[in-house]
Short mmCIF file of C-alpha atoms in Angstrom, two decimals:
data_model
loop_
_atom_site.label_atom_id
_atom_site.label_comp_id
_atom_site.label_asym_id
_atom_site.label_seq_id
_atom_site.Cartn_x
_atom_site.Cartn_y
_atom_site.Cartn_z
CA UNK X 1 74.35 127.33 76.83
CA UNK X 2 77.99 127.85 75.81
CA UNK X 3 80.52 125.36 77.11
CA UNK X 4 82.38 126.19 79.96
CA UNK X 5 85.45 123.39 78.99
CA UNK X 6 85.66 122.60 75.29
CA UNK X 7 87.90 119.79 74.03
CA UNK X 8 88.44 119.51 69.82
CA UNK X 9 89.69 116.87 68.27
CA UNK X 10 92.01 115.43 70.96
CA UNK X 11 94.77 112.85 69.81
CA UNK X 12 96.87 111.41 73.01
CA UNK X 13 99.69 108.77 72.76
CA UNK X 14 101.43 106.67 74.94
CA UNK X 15 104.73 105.94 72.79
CA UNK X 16 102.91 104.70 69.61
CA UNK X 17 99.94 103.60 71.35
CA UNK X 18 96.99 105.86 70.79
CA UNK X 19 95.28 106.23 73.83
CA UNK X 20 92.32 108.83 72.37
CA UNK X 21 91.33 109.80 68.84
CA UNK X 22 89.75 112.92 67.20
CA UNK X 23 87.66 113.38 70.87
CA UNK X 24 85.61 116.13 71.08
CA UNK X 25 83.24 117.02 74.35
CA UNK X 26 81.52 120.23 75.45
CA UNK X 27 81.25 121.13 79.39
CA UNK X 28 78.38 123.63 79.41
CA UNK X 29 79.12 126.22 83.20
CA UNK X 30 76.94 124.57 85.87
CA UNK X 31 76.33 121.07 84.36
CA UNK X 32 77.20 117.36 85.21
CA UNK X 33 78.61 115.90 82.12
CA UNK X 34 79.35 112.45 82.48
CA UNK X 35 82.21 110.30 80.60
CA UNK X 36 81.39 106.87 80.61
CA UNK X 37 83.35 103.53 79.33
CA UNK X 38 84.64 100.34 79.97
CA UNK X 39 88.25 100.19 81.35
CA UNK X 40 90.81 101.33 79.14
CA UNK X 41 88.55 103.12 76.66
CA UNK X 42 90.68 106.13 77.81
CA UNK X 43 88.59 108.10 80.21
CA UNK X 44 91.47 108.74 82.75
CA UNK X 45 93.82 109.68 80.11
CA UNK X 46 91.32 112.38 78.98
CA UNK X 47 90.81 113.73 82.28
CA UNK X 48 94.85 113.07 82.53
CA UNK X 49 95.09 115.34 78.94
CA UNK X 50 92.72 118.23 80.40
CA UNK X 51 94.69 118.60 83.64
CA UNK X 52 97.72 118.86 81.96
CA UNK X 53 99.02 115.83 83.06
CA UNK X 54 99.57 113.94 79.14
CA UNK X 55 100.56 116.33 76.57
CA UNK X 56 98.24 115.33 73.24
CA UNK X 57 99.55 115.03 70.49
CA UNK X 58 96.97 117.08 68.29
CA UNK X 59 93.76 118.92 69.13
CA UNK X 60 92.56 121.61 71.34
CA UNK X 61 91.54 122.42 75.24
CA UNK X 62 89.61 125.72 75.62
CA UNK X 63 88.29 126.87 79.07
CA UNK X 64 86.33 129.94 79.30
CA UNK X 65 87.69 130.32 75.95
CA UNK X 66 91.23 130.34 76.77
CA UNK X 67 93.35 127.92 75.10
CA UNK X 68 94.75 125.88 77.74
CA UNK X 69 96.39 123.21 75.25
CA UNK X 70 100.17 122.99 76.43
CA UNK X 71 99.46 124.46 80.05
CA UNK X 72 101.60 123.04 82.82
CA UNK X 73 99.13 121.26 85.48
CA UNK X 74 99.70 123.93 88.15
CA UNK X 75 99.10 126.59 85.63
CA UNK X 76 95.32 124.55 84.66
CA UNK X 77 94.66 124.34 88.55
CA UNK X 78 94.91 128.18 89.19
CA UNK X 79 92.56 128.70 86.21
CA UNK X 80 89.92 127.08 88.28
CA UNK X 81 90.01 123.20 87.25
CA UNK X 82 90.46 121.19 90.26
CA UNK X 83 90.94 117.11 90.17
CA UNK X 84 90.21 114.48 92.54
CA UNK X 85 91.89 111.75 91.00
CA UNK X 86 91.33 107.96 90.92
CA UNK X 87 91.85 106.51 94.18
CA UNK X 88 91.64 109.43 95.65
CA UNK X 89 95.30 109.85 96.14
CA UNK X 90 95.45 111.65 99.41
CA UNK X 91 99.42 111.98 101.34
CA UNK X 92 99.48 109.53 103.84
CA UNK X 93 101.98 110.60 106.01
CA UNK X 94 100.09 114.27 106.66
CA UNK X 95 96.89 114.77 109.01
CA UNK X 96 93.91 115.29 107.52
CA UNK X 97 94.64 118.83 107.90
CA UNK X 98 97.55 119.10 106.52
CA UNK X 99 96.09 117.41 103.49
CA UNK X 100 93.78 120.16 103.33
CA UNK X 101 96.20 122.90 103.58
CA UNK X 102 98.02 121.12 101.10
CA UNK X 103 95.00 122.09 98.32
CA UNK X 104 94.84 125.64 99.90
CA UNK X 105 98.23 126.62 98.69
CA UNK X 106 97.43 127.57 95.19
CA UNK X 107 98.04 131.16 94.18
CA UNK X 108 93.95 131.54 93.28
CA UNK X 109 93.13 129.83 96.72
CA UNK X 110 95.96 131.39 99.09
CA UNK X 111 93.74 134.44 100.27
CA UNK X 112 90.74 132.16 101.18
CA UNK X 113 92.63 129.62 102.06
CA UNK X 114 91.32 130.17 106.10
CA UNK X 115 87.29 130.79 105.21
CA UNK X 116 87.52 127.62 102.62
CA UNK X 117 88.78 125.70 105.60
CA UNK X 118 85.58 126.23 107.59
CA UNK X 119 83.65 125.85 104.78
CA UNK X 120 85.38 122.18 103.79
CA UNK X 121 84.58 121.43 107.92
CA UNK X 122 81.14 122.48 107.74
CA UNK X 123 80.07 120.76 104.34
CA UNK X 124 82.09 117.74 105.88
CA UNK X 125 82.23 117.14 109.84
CA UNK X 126 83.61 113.92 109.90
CA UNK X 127 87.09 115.95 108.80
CA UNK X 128 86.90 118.70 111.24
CA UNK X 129 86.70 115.87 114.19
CA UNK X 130 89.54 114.22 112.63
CA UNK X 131 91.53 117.13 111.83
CA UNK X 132 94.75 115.80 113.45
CA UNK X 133 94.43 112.39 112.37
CA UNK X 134 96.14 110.42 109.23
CA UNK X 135 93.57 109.82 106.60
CA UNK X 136 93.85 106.33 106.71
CA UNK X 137 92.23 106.77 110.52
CA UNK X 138 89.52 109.02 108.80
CA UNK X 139 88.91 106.50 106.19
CA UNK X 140 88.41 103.44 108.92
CA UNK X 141 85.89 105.58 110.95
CA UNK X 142 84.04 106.32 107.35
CA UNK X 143 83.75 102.71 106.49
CA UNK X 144 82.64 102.02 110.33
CA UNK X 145 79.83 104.85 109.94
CA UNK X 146 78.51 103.14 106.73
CA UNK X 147 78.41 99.78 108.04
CA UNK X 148 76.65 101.30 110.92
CA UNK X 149 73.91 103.05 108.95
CA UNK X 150 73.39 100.08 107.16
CA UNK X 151 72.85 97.90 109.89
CA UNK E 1 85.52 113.03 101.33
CA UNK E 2 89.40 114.70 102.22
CA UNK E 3 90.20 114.10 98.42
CA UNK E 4 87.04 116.17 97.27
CA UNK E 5 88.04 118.55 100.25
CA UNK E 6 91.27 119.00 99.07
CA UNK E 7 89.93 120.28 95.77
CA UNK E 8 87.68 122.38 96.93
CA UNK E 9 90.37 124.41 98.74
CA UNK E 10 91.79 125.31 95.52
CA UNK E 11 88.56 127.22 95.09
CA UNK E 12 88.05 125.04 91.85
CA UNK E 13 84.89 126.44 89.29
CA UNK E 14 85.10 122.96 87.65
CA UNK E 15 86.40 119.91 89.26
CA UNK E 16 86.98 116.36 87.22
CA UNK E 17 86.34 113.33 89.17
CA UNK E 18 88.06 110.50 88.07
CA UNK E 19 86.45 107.12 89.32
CA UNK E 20 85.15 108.68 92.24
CA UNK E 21 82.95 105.15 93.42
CA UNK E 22 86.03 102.93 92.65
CA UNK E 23 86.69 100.62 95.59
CA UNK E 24 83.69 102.24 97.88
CA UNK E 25 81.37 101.03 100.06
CA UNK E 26 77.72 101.40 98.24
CA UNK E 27 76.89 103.41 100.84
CA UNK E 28 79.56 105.92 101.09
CA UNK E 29 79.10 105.59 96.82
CA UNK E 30 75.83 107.17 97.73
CA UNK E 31 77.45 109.85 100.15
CA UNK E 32 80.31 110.72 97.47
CA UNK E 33 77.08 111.22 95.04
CA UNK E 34 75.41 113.50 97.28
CA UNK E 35 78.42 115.61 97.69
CA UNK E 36 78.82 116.03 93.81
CA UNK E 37 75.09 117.23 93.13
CA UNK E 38 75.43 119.44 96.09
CA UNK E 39 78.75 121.25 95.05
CA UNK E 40 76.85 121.04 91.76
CA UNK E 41 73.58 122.26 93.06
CA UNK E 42 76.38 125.27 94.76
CA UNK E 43 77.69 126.24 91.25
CA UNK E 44 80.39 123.86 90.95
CA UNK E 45 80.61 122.93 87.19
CA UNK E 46 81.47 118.44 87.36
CA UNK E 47 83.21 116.74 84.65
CA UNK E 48 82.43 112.68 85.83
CA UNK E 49 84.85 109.86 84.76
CA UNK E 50 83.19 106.33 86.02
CA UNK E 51 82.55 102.92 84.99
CA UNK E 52 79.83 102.89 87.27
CA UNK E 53 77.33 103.87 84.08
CA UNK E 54 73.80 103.21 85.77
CA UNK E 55 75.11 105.97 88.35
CA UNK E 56 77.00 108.44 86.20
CA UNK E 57 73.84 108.60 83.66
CA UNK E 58 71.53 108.74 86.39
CA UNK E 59 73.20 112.20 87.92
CA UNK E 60 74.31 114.05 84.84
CA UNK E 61 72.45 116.34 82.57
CA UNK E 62 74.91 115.06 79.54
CA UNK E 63 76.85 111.74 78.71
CA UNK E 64 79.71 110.82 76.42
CA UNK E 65 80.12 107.27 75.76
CA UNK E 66 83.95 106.17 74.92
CA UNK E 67 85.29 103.33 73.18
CA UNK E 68 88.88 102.44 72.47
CA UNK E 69 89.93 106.29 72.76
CA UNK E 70 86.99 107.38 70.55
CA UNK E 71 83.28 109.04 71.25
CA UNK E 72 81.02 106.49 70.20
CA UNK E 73 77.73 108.31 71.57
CA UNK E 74 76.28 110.91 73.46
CA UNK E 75 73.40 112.30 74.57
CA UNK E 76 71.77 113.08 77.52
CA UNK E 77 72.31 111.23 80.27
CA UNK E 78 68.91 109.64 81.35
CA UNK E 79 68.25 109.28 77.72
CA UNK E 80 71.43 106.90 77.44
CA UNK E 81 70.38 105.12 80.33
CA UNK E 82 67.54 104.24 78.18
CA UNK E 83 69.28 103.57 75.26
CA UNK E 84 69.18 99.59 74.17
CA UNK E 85 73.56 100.13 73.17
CA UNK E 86 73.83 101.17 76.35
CA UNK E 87 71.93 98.71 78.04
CA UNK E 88 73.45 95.60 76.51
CA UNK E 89 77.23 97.11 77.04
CA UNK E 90 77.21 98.00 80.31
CA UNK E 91 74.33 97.43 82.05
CA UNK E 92 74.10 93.58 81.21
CA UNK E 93 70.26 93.86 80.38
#
């Protein structure tokens, strides 16, 4: 299968520090690839590297065979890489909703923006019956449900 | 669950989670699981950051192992779960 994301040969620094060296990984379309280490072996920064986030210093990012080395983030997003990043980093001060429409207003996503909304309820109904509430309400009654089922 | 929903409204083809059990429940571990070998199972391509190795190898068809910025191994994932390195580094066994 050919990959889907291909990384060559990636070099990222933080000042003189080198966060990753001469990494190379294959994302095959439809897969689960996993990246696995202990903390600070430089998994975030990798992810951080293919969103666009860290510029690397040498190597290359191909997706669907498009060189996407030197993209801004927003460019990488409406190319079709989305990223839920550590800790989930949600906006606090917006309703669950709001959060949502928040991820909806990429150019690629704009059109479906409405449909994708009912599907994001459906595949999730905790966040339809929360819809107006701040996440931090929706993450309370989350941890209360799995206490609950474990009991 | 509105993190991942958030993403999926930008109609992603791949999505990268970045520590997605870190600080969960192991309960709602097991829901956020779920929900990435269903959007999987939909289509969804899933590039899986975690220190959580036992789970990460268990639900991925492929595994890189990194160390100190490099690619140290990689494999399969159930066959790294098997793998006596792997084992003794992060499995404590």
């Amino acid at each position: 299968m050919s990959a889907f994301l291909r990384v060559e040969k990636l070099d990222l620094y933080y000042g003189d520090a080198q966060a990753l060296a001469r990494v190379s990984l294959e994302v095959p379309k439809g897969e689960i690839v996993a990246i696995v280490g202990a903390n600070g072996a430089g998994k975030s920064s990798l992810i951080r590297a293919i969103a666009g986030i860290e510029k690397p210093r040498c190597g290359k990012i191909q997706f669907e065979n498009k060189d996407i080395s030197g993209l801004e983030p927003h460019q990488i997003c409406n190319l079709g890489i989305g990223q839920v990043a550590e800790g989930r980093q949600v906006f606090p001060s917006l309703s669950v909703e709001e959060n949502l429409e928040m991820g909806g207003l990429l150019r690629r996503a704009r059109a479906a923006a409405k449909r994708k909304m009912g599907e994001v309820y459906a595949m999730f109904p905790q966040l339809a019956e929360r819809r107006t509430s701040s996440p931090a309400r929706c993450r309370a009654a989350s941890s209360r449900c799995s206490r609950s089922a474990a009991a | 669950m509105l993190a991942i929903g958030r993403c999926l409204m930008g109609n992603p083809e791949l999505i990268m989670f970045d520590e997605p059990s870190l600080g969960l429940a192991p309960l709602v571990v097991q829901e956020v699981l779920h929900t990435i070998r269903t959007l999987n199972a939909n289509g969804i391509t899933v590039l899986l950051v975690e220190q959580n190795v036992a789970v990460s190898l268990k639900i991925s068809n492929h595994a890189y192992v990194l160390e100190n910025g490099s690619v140290v191994m990689s494999g399969p994932g159930k066959d790294l779960l098997h793998d006596d390195r792997v084992r003794q580094a992060f499995l404590g066994l």
